[in-house]
C-alpha cells in the first residue's frame, strides 16, 4: 500500500506542485491544508505516514503546527518546507522534532529523497 502524505502550504500552487511530485512517485495524498490549524485537524483525522509542512502560513505557522502534532503524536514524521533564508526557523523546527527540511523552489529529486529518508 502506498504511503499517505498530508501536504500543508498556504499557496495552492505549491500544494499542487508537491502533490504532482508525490503522485508521480507513487505516494497517496492524505489531504491538503492551507494553514497550521487545518493541518493539525487533518492529521488527527487521517494520521498520515508523513507531512510536508510549510513554515510561514497565516492562522498558525508550521512550527506551531509541528509542535501541536508532535505533542499528541510523538512518532509523527514531518518535513518542513522553507524559503531561502529561514535557517533560524529550520533549526527551531528540527529541535521541535521535524525529520528534515526542503527548500523552495522544490527540486523533485530532493523532495523524494527527503521523504524516503524520513519514512525509513
Backbone atoms as SQL, in Angstrom:
CREATE TABLE atoms (id INTEGER PRIMARY KEY, chain TEXT, resi INTEGER, resn TEXT, atom TEXT, x REAL, y REAL, z REAL);
INSERT INTO atoms VALUES
  (1, 'A', 1, 'UNK', 'N', 0.828, -1.197, 0.000),
  (2, 'A', 1, 'UNK', 'CA', 0.000, 0.000, 0.000),
  (3, 'A', 1, 'UNK', 'C', 0.867, 1.254, 0.000),
  (4, 'A', 2, 'UNK', 'N', 0.472, 2.246, -0.766),
  (5, 'A', 2, 'UNK', 'CA', 1.258, 3.473, -0.857),
  (6, 'A', 2, 'UNK', 'C', 1.191, 4.261, 0.444),
  (7, 'A', 3, 'UNK', 'N', 2.297, 4.894, 0.794),
  (8, 'A', 3, 'UNK', 'CA', 2.308, 5.725, 1.997),
  (9, 'A', 3, 'UNK', 'C', 1.497, 6.992, 1.742),
  (10, 'A', 4, 'UNK', 'N', 0.787, 7.438, 2.778),
  (11, 'A', 4, 'UNK', 'CA', -0.055, 8.616, 2.620),
  (12, 'A', 4, 'UNK', 'C', 0.646, 9.851, 3.184),
  (13, 'A', 5, 'UNK', 'N', 0.489, 10.945, 2.454),
  (14, 'A', 5, 'UNK', 'CA', 1.178, 12.178, 2.821),
  (15, 'A', 5, 'UNK', 'C', 0.193, 13.342, 2.866),
  (16, 'A', 6, 'UNK', 'N', 0.300, 14.126, 3.939),
  (17, 'A', 6, 'UNK', 'CA', -0.512, 15.330, 4.103),
  (18, 'A', 6, 'UNK', 'C', 0.346, 16.511, 3.650),
  (19, 'A', 7, 'UNK', 'N', -0.192, 17.305, 2.741),
  (20, 'A', 7, 'UNK', 'CA', 0.541, 18.458, 2.204),
  (21, 'A', 7, 'UNK', 'C', 0.004, 19.738, 2.829),
  (22, 'A', 8, 'UNK', 'N', 0.901, 20.509, 3.458),
  (23, 'A', 8, 'UNK', 'CA', 0.480, 21.739, 4.120),
  (24, 'A', 8, 'UNK', 'C', 1.256, 22.933, 3.570),
  (25, 'A', 9, 'UNK', 'N', 0.523, 23.845, 2.938),
  (26, 'A', 9, 'UNK', 'CA', 1.122, 25.075, 2.401),
  (27, 'A', 9, 'UNK', 'C', -0.003, 26.054, 2.137),
  (28, 'A', 10, 'UNK', 'N', 0.232, 27.334, 2.443),
  (29, 'A', 10, 'UNK', 'CA', -0.841, 28.308, 2.217),
  (30, 'A', 10, 'UNK', 'C', -0.997, 28.652, 0.739),
  (31, 'A', 11, 'UNK', 'N', 0.014, 28.356, -0.077),
  (32, 'A', 11, 'UNK', 'CA', -0.082, 28.645, -1.512),
  (33, 'A', 11, 'UNK', 'C', -0.585, 27.420, -2.269),
  (34, 'A', 12, 'UNK', 'N', -1.740, 27.579, -2.921),
  (35, 'A', 12, 'UNK', 'CA', -2.351, 26.461, -3.658),
  (36, 'A', 12, 'UNK', 'C', -1.410, 25.898, -4.723),
  (37, 'A', 13, 'UNK', 'N', -0.673, 26.764, -5.419),
  (38, 'A', 13, 'UNK', 'CA', 0.222, 26.277, -6.481),
  (39, 'A', 13, 'UNK', 'C', 1.372, 25.449, -5.906),
  (40, 'A', 14, 'UNK', 'N', 1.802, 25.774, -4.678),
  (41, 'A', 14, 'UNK', 'CA', 2.853, 24.983, -4.032),
  (42, 'A', 14, 'UNK', 'C', 2.317, 23.598, -3.666),
  (43, 'A', 15, 'UNK', 'N', 1.091, 23.566, -3.144),
  (44, 'A', 15, 'UNK', 'CA', 0.481, 22.267, -2.809),
  (45, 'A', 15, 'UNK', 'C', 0.349, 21.426, -4.080),
  (46, 'A', 16, 'UNK', 'N', -0.054, 22.079, -5.157),
  (47, 'A', 16, 'UNK', 'CA', -0.231, 21.377, -6.422),
  (48, 'A', 16, 'UNK', 'C', 1.112, 20.809, -6.914),
  (49, 'A', 17, 'UNK', 'N', 2.157, 21.592, -6.777),
  (50, 'A', 17, 'UNK', 'CA', 3.488, 21.171, -7.215),
  (51, 'A', 17, 'UNK', 'C', 3.959, 19.953, -6.415),
  (52, 'A', 18, 'UNK', 'N', 3.788, 20.017, -5.093),
  (53, 'A', 18, 'UNK', 'CA', 4.202, 18.913, -4.226),
  (54, 'A', 18, 'UNK', 'C', 3.356, 17.669, -4.527),
  (55, 'A', 19, 'UNK', 'N', 2.050, 17.881, -4.682),
  (56, 'A', 19, 'UNK', 'CA', 1.130, 16.787, -4.983),
  (57, 'A', 19, 'UNK', 'C', 1.537, 16.076, -6.271),
  (58, 'A', 20, 'UNK', 'N', 1.896, 16.862, -7.255),
  (59, 'A', 20, 'UNK', 'CA', 2.325, 16.343, -8.549),
  (60, 'A', 20, 'UNK', 'C', 3.570, 15.469, -8.404),
  (61, 'A', 21, 'UNK', 'N', 4.564, 15.972, -7.669),
  (62, 'A', 21, 'UNK', 'CA', 5.804, 15.215, -7.441),
  (63, 'A', 21, 'UNK', 'C', 5.489, 13.904, -6.723),
  (64, 'A', 22, 'UNK', 'N', 4.651, 13.982, -5.708),
  (65, 'A', 22, 'UNK', 'CA', 4.346, 12.804, -4.893),
  (66, 'A', 22, 'UNK', 'C', 3.546, 11.745, -5.640),
  (67, 'A', 23, 'UNK', 'N', 2.491, 12.176, -6.331),
  (68, 'A', 23, 'UNK', 'CA', 1.655, 11.191, -7.037),
  (69, 'A', 23, 'UNK', 'C', 2.441, 10.526, -8.164),
  (70, 'A', 24, 'UNK', 'N', 3.318, 11.277, -8.831),
  (71, 'A', 24, 'UNK', 'CA', 4.148, 10.692, -9.894),
  (72, 'A', 24, 'UNK', 'C', 5.098, 9.638, -9.337),
  (73, 'A', 25, 'UNK', 'N', 5.390, 9.740, -8.040),
  (74, 'A', 25, 'UNK', 'CA', 6.310, 8.788, -7.415),
  (75, 'A', 25, 'UNK', 'C', 5.594, 7.738, -6.580),
  (76, 'A', 26, 'UNK', 'N', 4.287, 7.612, -6.796),
  (77, 'A', 26, 'UNK', 'CA', 3.534, 6.529, -6.183),
  (78, 'A', 26, 'UNK', 'C', 3.028, 6.755, -4.769),
  (79, 'A', 27, 'UNK', 'N', 3.094, 7.991, -4.289),
  (80, 'A', 27, 'UNK', 'CA', 2.562, 8.260, -2.946),
  (81, 'A', 27, 'UNK', 'C', 1.096, 8.639, -3.028),
  (82, 'A', 28, 'UNK', 'N', 0.401, 8.398, -1.939),
  (83, 'A', 28, 'UNK', 'CA', -1.020, 8.727, -1.858),
  (84, 'A', 28, 'UNK', 'C', -1.150, 10.043, -1.095),
  (85, 'A', 29, 'UNK', 'N', -2.061, 10.903, -1.512),
  (86, 'A', 29, 'UNK', 'CA', -2.252, 12.177, -0.817),
  (87, 'A', 29, 'UNK', 'C', -3.359, 12.006, 0.225),
  (88, 'A', 30, 'UNK', 'N', -2.987, 12.180, 1.501),
  (89, 'A', 30, 'UNK', 'CA', -3.955, 12.011, 2.590),
  (90, 'A', 30, 'UNK', 'C', -4.878, 13.214, 2.678),
  (91, 'A', 31, 'UNK', 'N', -4.363, 14.364, 2.253),
  (92, 'A', 31, 'UNK', 'CA', -5.151, 15.581, 2.311),
  (93, 'A', 31, 'UNK', 'C', -4.266, 16.790, 2.099),
  (94, 'A', 32, 'UNK', 'N', -4.905, 17.957, 2.043),
  (95, 'A', 32, 'UNK', 'CA', -4.182, 19.207, 1.862),
  (96, 'A', 32, 'UNK', 'C', -4.710, 20.228, 2.860),
  (97, 'A', 33, 'UNK', 'N', -3.808, 21.008, 3.429),
  (98, 'A', 33, 'UNK', 'CA', -4.206, 22.055, 4.366),
  (99, 'A', 33, 'UNK', 'C', -3.521, 23.356, 3.983),
  (100, 'A', 34, 'UNK', 'N', -4.239, 24.469, 4.182),
  (101, 'A', 34, 'UNK', 'CA', -3.684, 25.768, 3.811),
  (102, 'A', 34, 'UNK', 'C', -3.146, 26.554, 5.010),
  (103, 'A', 35, 'UNK', 'N', -3.314, 25.992, 6.217),
  (104, 'A', 35, 'UNK', 'CA', -2.710, 26.625, 7.392),
  (105, 'A', 35, 'UNK', 'C', -2.467, 25.574, 8.471),
  (106, 'A', 36, 'UNK', 'N', -1.737, 25.988, 9.497),
  (107, 'A', 36, 'UNK', 'CA', -1.354, 25.057, 10.559),
  (108, 'A', 36, 'UNK', 'C', -2.522, 24.466, 11.323),
  (109, 'A', 37, 'UNK', 'N', -3.542, 25.287, 11.552),
  (110, 'A', 37, 'UNK', 'CA', -4.719, 24.824, 12.293),
  (111, 'A', 37, 'UNK', 'C', -5.386, 23.648, 11.571),
  (112, 'A', 38, 'UNK', 'N', -5.578, 23.824, 10.264),
  (113, 'A', 38, 'UNK', 'CA', -6.189, 22.788, 9.431),
  (114, 'A', 38, 'UNK', 'C', -5.279, 21.548, 9.382),
  (115, 'A', 39, 'UNK', 'N', -3.986, 21.784, 9.369),
  (116, 'A', 39, 'UNK', 'CA', -3.025, 20.676, 9.337),
  (117, 'A', 39, 'UNK', 'C', -3.191, 19.790, 10.569),
  (118, 'A', 40, 'UNK', 'N', -3.331, 20.420, 11.728),
  (119, 'A', 40, 'UNK', 'CA', -3.496, 19.672, 12.977),
  (120, 'A', 40, 'UNK', 'C', -4.793, 18.855, 12.929),
  (121, 'A', 41, 'UNK', 'N', -5.873, 19.483, 12.460),
  (122, 'A', 41, 'UNK', 'CA', -7.162, 18.781, 12.351),
  (123, 'A', 41, 'UNK', 'C', -7.074, 17.593, 11.394),
  (124, 'A', 42, 'UNK', 'N', -6.491, 17.835, 10.217),
  (125, 'A', 42, 'UNK', 'CA', -6.388, 16.763, 9.221),
  (126, 'A', 42, 'UNK', 'C', -5.468, 15.644, 9.686),
  (127, 'A', 43, 'UNK', 'N', -4.427, 16.002, 10.427),
  (128, 'A', 43, 'UNK', 'CA', -3.531, 14.960, 10.933),
  (129, 'A', 43, 'UNK', 'C', -4.306, 14.030, 11.861),
  (130, 'A', 44, 'UNK', 'N', -5.102, 14.612, 12.769),
  (131, 'A', 44, 'UNK', 'CA', -5.895, 13.807, 13.702),
  (132, 'A', 44, 'UNK', 'C', -6.877, 12.911, 12.956),
  (133, 'A', 45, 'UNK', 'N', -7.434, 13.459, 11.891),
  (134, 'A', 45, 'UNK', 'CA', -8.440, 12.738, 11.116),
  (135, 'A', 45, 'UNK', 'C', -7.834, 11.580, 10.319),
  (136, 'A', 46, 'UNK', 'N', -6.717, 11.819, 9.659),
  (137, 'A', 46, 'UNK', 'CA', -6.153, 10.825, 8.730),
  (138, 'A', 46, 'UNK', 'C', -4.928, 10.074, 9.240),
  (139, 'A', 47, 'UNK', 'N', -4.236, 10.617, 10.241),
  (140, 'A', 47, 'UNK', 'CA', -2.971, 10.048, 10.711),
  (141, 'A', 47, 'UNK', 'C', -2.098, 9.572, 9.546),
  (142, 'A', 48, 'UNK', 'N', -1.681, 10.504, 8.695),
  (143, 'A', 48, 'UNK', 'CA', -0.875, 10.135, 7.524),
  (144, 'A', 48, 'UNK', 'C', 0.512, 9.619, 7.909),
  (145, 'A', 49, 'UNK', 'N', 1.182, 8.978, 6.963),
  (146, 'A', 49, 'UNK', 'CA', 2.528, 8.460, 7.216),
  (147, 'A', 49, 'UNK', 'C', 3.543, 9.589, 7.323),
  (148, 'A', 50, 'UNK', 'N', 3.244, 10.712, 6.648),
  (149, 'A', 50, 'UNK', 'CA', 4.195, 11.815, 6.600),
  (150, 'A', 50, 'UNK', 'C', 3.470, 13.125, 6.303),
  (151, 'A', 51, 'UNK', 'N', 4.072, 14.228, 6.735),
  (152, 'A', 51, 'UNK', 'CA', 3.520, 15.557, 6.449),
  (153, 'A', 51, 'UNK', 'C', 4.608, 16.419, 5.822),
  (154, 'A', 52, 'UNK', 'N', 4.281, 17.151, 4.758),
  (155, 'A', 52, 'UNK', 'CA', 5.182, 18.201, 4.276),
  (156, 'A', 52, 'UNK', 'C', 4.559, 19.495, 4.782),
  (157, 'A', 53, 'UNK', 'N', 5.304, 20.246, 5.577),
  (158, 'A', 53, 'UNK', 'CA', 4.769, 21.403, 6.292),
  (159, 'A', 53, 'UNK', 'C', 5.509, 22.693, 5.947),
  (160, 'A', 54, 'UNK', 'N', 4.770, 23.630, 5.371),
  (161, 'A', 54, 'UNK', 'CA', 5.339, 24.953, 5.106),
  (162, 'A', 54, 'UNK', 'C', 5.582, 25.633, 6.450),
  (163, 'A', 55, 'UNK', 'N', 6.578, 26.512, 6.523),
  (164, 'A', 55, 'UNK', 'CA', 6.853, 27.199, 7.785),
  (165, 'A', 55, 'UNK', 'C', 5.981, 28.440, 7.951),
  (166, 'A', 56, 'UNK', 'N', 5.955, 29.293, 6.940),
  (167, 'A', 56, 'UNK', 'CA', 5.251, 30.566, 7.061),
  (168, 'A', 56, 'UNK', 'C', 3.841, 30.487, 6.484),
  (169, 'A', 57, 'UNK', 'N', 2.842, 30.531, 7.377),
  (170, 'A', 57, 'UNK', 'CA', 1.437, 30.457, 6.955),
  (171, 'A', 57, 'UNK', 'C', 0.590, 31.331, 7.874),
  (172, 'A', 58, 'UNK', 'N', -0.583, 31.764, 7.382),
  (173, 'A', 58, 'UNK', 'CA', -1.484, 32.539, 8.252),
  (174, 'A', 58, 'UNK', 'C', -2.136, 31.627, 9.299),
  (175, 'A', 59, 'UNK', 'N', -2.880, 32.208, 10.210),
  (176, 'A', 59, 'UNK', 'CA', -3.587, 31.492, 11.283),
  (177, 'A', 59, 'UNK', 'C', -2.625, 30.828, 12.269),
  (178, 'A', 60, 'UNK', 'N', -1.933, 29.790, 11.797),
  (179, 'A', 60, 'UNK', 'CA', -0.961, 29.093, 12.638),
  (180, 'A', 60, 'UNK', 'C', 0.209, 28.700, 11.757),
  (181, 'A', 61, 'UNK', 'N', 1.420, 29.081, 12.178),
  (182, 'A', 61, 'UNK', 'CA', 2.578, 28.754, 11.337),
  (183, 'A', 61, 'UNK', 'C', 2.964, 27.283, 11.460),
  (184, 'A', 62, 'UNK', 'N', 3.845, 26.858, 10.584),
  (185, 'A', 62, 'UNK', 'CA', 4.231, 25.455, 10.507),
  (186, 'A', 62, 'UNK', 'C', 4.922, 24.921, 11.749),
  (187, 'A', 63, 'UNK', 'N', 5.697, 25.772, 12.426),
  (188, 'A', 63, 'UNK', 'CA', 6.413, 25.305, 13.610),
  (189, 'A', 63, 'UNK', 'C', 5.443, 25.057, 14.767),
  (190, 'A', 64, 'UNK', 'N', 4.461, 25.944, 14.927),
  (191, 'A', 64, 'UNK', 'CA', 3.439, 25.747, 15.959),
  (192, 'A', 64, 'UNK', 'C', 2.644, 24.473, 15.666),
  (193, 'A', 65, 'UNK', 'N', 2.272, 24.294, 14.389),
  (194, 'A', 65, 'UNK', 'CA', 1.519, 23.091, 13.992),
  (195, 'A', 65, 'UNK', 'C', 2.348, 21.833, 14.241),
  (196, 'A', 66, 'UNK', 'N', 3.630, 21.897, 13.911),
  (197, 'A', 66, 'UNK', 'CA', 4.548, 20.771, 14.149),
  (198, 'A', 66, 'UNK', 'C', 4.536, 20.394, 15.640),
  (199, 'A', 67, 'UNK', 'N', 4.675, 21.401, 16.503),
  (200, 'A', 67, 'UNK', 'CA', 4.706, 21.151, 17.951),
  (201, 'A', 67, 'UNK', 'C', 3.390, 20.569, 18.447),
  (202, 'A', 68, 'UNK', 'N', 2.272, 21.062, 17.921),
  (203, 'A', 68, 'UNK', 'CA', 0.949, 20.561, 18.329),
  (204, 'A', 68, 'UNK', 'C', 0.768, 19.100, 17.898),
  (205, 'A', 69, 'UNK', 'N', 1.152, 18.798, 16.667),
  (206, 'A', 69, 'UNK', 'CA', 1.018, 17.413, 16.169),
  (207, 'A', 69, 'UNK', 'C', 1.926, 16.487, 16.987),
  (208, 'A', 70, 'UNK', 'N', 3.177, 16.905, 17.194),
  (209, 'A', 70, 'UNK', 'CA', 4.139, 16.080, 17.937),
  (210, 'A', 70, 'UNK', 'C', 3.710, 15.855, 19.386),
  (211, 'A', 71, 'UNK', 'N', 2.992, 16.829, 19.975),
  (212, 'A', 71, 'UNK', 'CA', 2.534, 16.696, 21.360),
  (213, 'A', 71, 'UNK', 'C', 1.563, 15.521, 21.493),
  (214, 'A', 72, 'UNK', 'N', 0.722, 15.328, 20.485),
  (215, 'A', 72, 'UNK', 'CA', -0.258, 14.234, 20.506),
  (216, 'A', 72, 'UNK', 'C', 0.250, 12.971, 19.834),
  (217, 'A', 73, 'UNK', 'N', 1.107, 13.145, 18.835),
  (218, 'A', 73, 'UNK', 'CA', 1.628, 12.013, 18.057),
  (219, 'A', 73, 'UNK', 'C', 3.152, 12.106, 18.020),
  (220, 'A', 74, 'UNK', 'N', 3.819, 11.644, 19.059),
  (221, 'A', 74, 'UNK', 'CA', 5.286, 11.779, 19.126),
  (222, 'A', 74, 'UNK', 'C', 6.024, 11.141, 17.946),
  (223, 'A', 75, 'UNK', 'N', 5.410, 10.138, 17.312),
  (224, 'A', 75, 'UNK', 'CA', 6.063, 9.453, 16.193),
  (225, 'A', 75, 'UNK', 'C', 5.767, 10.089, 14.838),
  (226, 'A', 76, 'UNK', 'N', 5.035, 11.185, 14.824),
  (227, 'A', 76, 'UNK', 'CA', 4.683, 11.836, 13.555),
  (228, 'A', 76, 'UNK', 'C', 5.943, 12.184, 12.767),
  (229, 'A', 77, 'UNK', 'N', 5.886, 11.925, 11.468),
  (230, 'A', 77, 'UNK', 'CA', 7.018, 12.248, 10.588),
  (231, 'A', 77, 'UNK', 'C', 6.666, 13.493, 9.792),
  (232, 'A', 78, 'UNK', 'N', 7.407, 14.565, 10.038),
  (233, 'A', 78, 'UNK', 'CA', 7.101, 15.850, 9.418),
  (234, 'A', 78, 'UNK', 'C', 8.354, 16.440, 8.791),
  (235, 'A', 79, 'UNK', 'N', 8.216, 16.840, 7.536),
  (236, 'A', 79, 'UNK', 'CA', 9.309, 17.501, 6.816),
  (237, 'A', 79, 'UNK', 'C', 8.897, 18.949, 6.612),
  (238, 'A', 80, 'UNK', 'N', 9.753, 19.869, 7.008),
  (239, 'A', 80, 'UNK', 'CA', 9.450, 21.283, 6.854),
  (240, 'A', 80, 'UNK', 'C', 9.855, 21.787, 5.459),
  (241, 'A', 81, 'UNK', 'N', 9.055, 22.709, 4.944),
  (242, 'A', 81, 'UNK', 'CA', 9.357, 23.333, 3.660),
  (243, 'A', 81, 'UNK', 'C', 9.637, 24.804, 3.947),
  (244, 'A', 82, 'UNK', 'N', 10.790, 25.263, 3.546),
  (245, 'A', 82, 'UNK', 'CA', 11.121, 26.645, 3.860),
  (246, 'A', 82, 'UNK', 'C', 11.642, 27.389, 2.639),
  (247, 'A', 83, 'UNK', 'N', 11.489, 28.692, 2.701),
  (248, 'A', 83, 'UNK', 'CA', 12.082, 29.544, 1.679),
  (249, 'A', 83, 'UNK', 'C', 13.542, 29.750, 2.080),
  (250, 'A', 84, 'UNK', 'N', 14.341, 30.223, 1.170),
  (251, 'A', 84, 'UNK', 'CA', 15.732, 30.546, 1.478),
  (252, 'A', 84, 'UNK', 'C', 15.755, 31.557, 2.614),
  (253, 'A', 85, 'UNK', 'N', 16.780, 31.493, 3.455),
  (254, 'A', 85, 'UNK', 'CA', 16.936, 32.493, 4.490),
  (255, 'A', 85, 'UNK', 'C', 16.074, 32.285, 5.721),
  (256, 'A', 86, 'UNK', 'N', 15.540, 31.078, 5.892),
  (257, 'A', 86, 'UNK', 'CA', 14.754, 30.803, 7.097),
  (258, 'A', 86, 'UNK', 'C', 15.499, 29.839, 8.022),
  (259, 'A', 87, 'UNK', 'N', 16.827, 29.914, 7.995),
  (260, 'A', 87, 'UNK', 'CA', 17.662, 28.981, 8.754),
  (261, 'A', 87, 'UNK', 'C', 17.282, 28.885, 10.226),
  (262, 'A', 88, 'UNK', 'N', 17.069, 30.031, 10.872),
  (263, 'A', 88, 'UNK', 'CA', 16.747, 30.026, 12.309),
  (264, 'A', 88, 'UNK', 'C', 15.477, 29.229, 12.569),
  (265, 'A', 89, 'UNK', 'N', 14.475, 29.414, 11.707),
  (266, 'A', 89, 'UNK', 'CA', 13.213, 28.699, 11.871),
  (267, 'A', 89, 'UNK', 'C', 13.383, 27.218, 11.613),
  (268, 'A', 90, 'UNK', 'N', 14.244, 26.888, 10.644),
  (269, 'A', 90, 'UNK', 'CA', 14.501, 25.477, 10.336),
  (270, 'A', 90, 'UNK', 'C', 15.135, 24.801, 11.552),
  (271, 'A', 91, 'UNK', 'N', 16.082, 25.480, 12.198),
  (272, 'A', 91, 'UNK', 'CA', 16.728, 24.947, 13.402),
  (273, 'A', 91, 'UNK', 'C', 15.676, 24.709, 14.489),
  (274, 'A', 92, 'UNK', 'N', 14.781, 25.679, 14.692),
  (275, 'A', 92, 'UNK', 'CA', 13.674, 25.533, 15.656),
  (276, 'A', 92, 'UNK', 'C', 12.855, 24.289, 15.343),
  (277, 'A', 93, 'UNK', 'N', 12.535, 24.131, 14.065),
  (278, 'A', 93, 'UNK', 'CA', 11.694, 23.018, 13.625),
  (279, 'A', 93, 'UNK', 'C', 12.374, 21.674, 13.880),
  (280, 'A', 94, 'UNK', 'N', 13.656, 21.573, 13.576),
  (281, 'A', 94, 'UNK', 'CA', 14.395, 20.324, 13.785),
  (282, 'A', 94, 'UNK', 'C', 14.443, 20.012, 15.283),
  (283, 'A', 95, 'UNK', 'N', 14.669, 21.043, 16.104),
  (284, 'A', 95, 'UNK', 'CA', 14.690, 20.841, 17.559),
  (285, 'A', 95, 'UNK', 'C', 13.318, 20.399, 18.071),
  (286, 'A', 96, 'UNK', 'N', 12.268, 20.868, 17.400),
  (287, 'A', 96, 'UNK', 'CA', 10.903, 20.505, 17.807),
  (288, 'A', 96, 'UNK', 'C', 10.482, 19.138, 17.266),
  (289, 'A', 97, 'UNK', 'N', 11.367, 18.505, 16.498),
  (290, 'A', 97, 'UNK', 'CA', 11.092, 17.145, 16.051),
  (291, 'A', 97, 'UNK', 'C', 10.866, 16.931, 14.569),
  (292, 'A', 98, 'UNK', 'N', 11.085, 17.959, 13.755),
  (293, 'A', 98, 'UNK', 'CA', 10.951, 17.762, 12.301),
  (294, 'A', 98, 'UNK', 'C', 12.039, 16.798, 11.836),
  (295, 'A', 99, 'UNK', 'N', 11.703, 15.957, 10.854),
  (296, 'A', 99, 'UNK', 'CA', 12.645, 14.954, 10.355),
  (297, 'A', 99, 'UNK', 'C', 13.690, 15.559, 9.430),
  (298, 'A', 100, 'UNK', 'N', 13.278, 16.575, 8.680),
  (299, 'A', 100, 'UNK', 'CA', 14.135, 17.101, 7.615),
  (300, 'A', 100, 'UNK', 'C', 13.503, 18.394, 7.126),
  (301, 'A', 101, 'UNK', 'N', 14.163, 19.044, 6.179),
  (302, 'A', 101, 'UNK', 'CA', 13.544, 20.214, 5.564),
  (303, 'A', 101, 'UNK', 'C', 13.927, 20.263, 4.099),
  (304, 'A', 102, 'UNK', 'N', 13.041, 20.816, 3.307),
  (305, 'A', 102, 'UNK', 'CA', 13.324, 21.012, 1.889),
  (306, 'A', 102, 'UNK', 'C', 13.143, 22.493, 1.602),
  (307, 'A', 103, 'UNK', 'N', 13.997, 23.010, 0.731),
  (308, 'A', 103, 'UNK', 'CA', 13.996, 24.437, 0.443),
  (309, 'A', 103, 'UNK', 'C', 13.286, 24.720, -0.877),
  (310, 'A', 104, 'UNK', 'N', 12.474, 25.766, -0.862),
  (311, 'A', 104, 'UNK', 'CA', 11.797, 26.213, -2.085),
  (312, 'A', 104, 'UNK', 'C', 12.776, 27.050, -2.890),
  (313, 'A', 105, 'UNK', 'N', 12.700, 27.077, -4.203),
  (314, 'A', 105, 'UNK', 'CA', 11.823, 26.268, -5.050),
  (315, 'A', 105, 'UNK', 'C', 12.204, 24.778, -4.993),
  (316, 'A', 106, 'UNK', 'N', 11.187, 23.916, -4.966),
  (317, 'A', 106, 'UNK', 'CA', 11.425, 22.491, -4.809),
  (318, 'A', 106, 'UNK', 'C', 12.063, 21.849, -6.027),
  (319, 'A', 107, 'UNK', 'N', 12.980, 20.931, -5.741),
  (320, 'A', 107, 'UNK', 'CA', 13.517, 20.081, -6.799),
  (321, 'A', 107, 'UNK', 'C', 12.950, 18.699, -6.503),
  (322, 'A', 108, 'UNK', 'N', 12.287, 18.130, -7.488),
  (323, 'A', 108, 'UNK', 'CA', 11.590, 16.858, -7.300),
  (324, 'A', 108, 'UNK', 'C', 12.464, 15.790, -6.645),
  (325, 'A', 109, 'UNK', 'N', 13.691, 15.632, -7.104),
  (326, 'A', 109, 'UNK', 'CA', 14.527, 14.556, -6.549),
  (327, 'A', 109, 'UNK', 'C', 14.874, 14.797, -5.085),
  (328, 'A', 110, 'UNK', 'N', 15.042, 16.056, -4.705),
  (329, 'A', 110, 'UNK', 'CA', 15.337, 16.382, -3.306),
  (330, 'A', 110, 'UNK', 'C', 14.111, 16.109, -2.419),
  (331, 'A', 111, 'UNK', 'N', 12.923, 16.410, -2.940),
  (332, 'A', 111, 'UNK', 'CA', 11.683, 16.159, -2.209),
  (333, 'A', 111, 'UNK', 'C', 11.535, 14.658, -1.945),
  (334, 'A', 112, 'UNK', 'N', 11.699, 13.863, -2.997),
  (335, 'A', 112, 'UNK', 'CA', 11.550, 12.405, -2.882),
  (336, 'A', 112, 'UNK', 'C', 12.616, 11.820, -1.959),
  (337, 'A', 113, 'UNK', 'N', 13.835, 12.310, -2.081),
  (338, 'A', 113, 'UNK', 'CA', 14.939, 11.833, -1.241),
  (339, 'A', 113, 'UNK', 'C', 14.628, 12.087, 0.243),
  (340, 'A', 114, 'UNK', 'N', 14.146, 13.296, 0.566),
  (341, 'A', 114, 'UNK', 'CA', 13.816, 13.641, 1.951),
  (342, 'A', 114, 'UNK', 'C', 12.672, 12.782, 2.474),
  (343, 'A', 115, 'UNK', 'N', 11.688, 12.530, 1.625),
  (344, 'A', 115, 'UNK', 'CA', 10.525, 11.730, 2.020),
  (345, 'A', 115, 'UNK', 'C', 10.925, 10.276, 2.262),
  (346, 'A', 116, 'UNK', 'N', 11.690, 9.720, 1.350),
  (347, 'A', 116, 'UNK', 'CA', 12.136, 8.323, 1.510),
  (348, 'A', 116, 'UNK', 'C', 12.960, 8.155, 2.780),
  (349, 'A', 117, 'UNK', 'N', 13.844, 9.117, 3.028),
  (350, 'A', 117, 'UNK', 'CA', 14.700, 9.081, 4.207),
  (351, 'A', 117, 'UNK', 'C', 13.843, 9.158, 5.488),
  (352, 'A', 118, 'UNK', 'N', 12.856, 10.043, 5.498),
  (353, 'A', 118, 'UNK', 'CA', 12.008, 10.222, 6.681),
  (354, 'A', 118, 'UNK', 'C', 11.134, 9.003, 6.947),
  (355, 'A', 119, 'UNK', 'N', 10.685, 8.345, 5.871),
  (356, 'A', 119, 'UNK', 'CA', 9.789, 7.201, 6.039),
  (357, 'A', 119, 'UNK', 'C', 10.524, 5.915, 6.450),
  (358, 'A', 120, 'UNK', 'N', 11.810, 5.861, 6.177),
  (359, 'A', 120, 'UNK', 'CA', 12.539, 4.613, 6.506),
  (360, 'A', 120, 'UNK', 'C', 13.118, 4.625, 7.903);
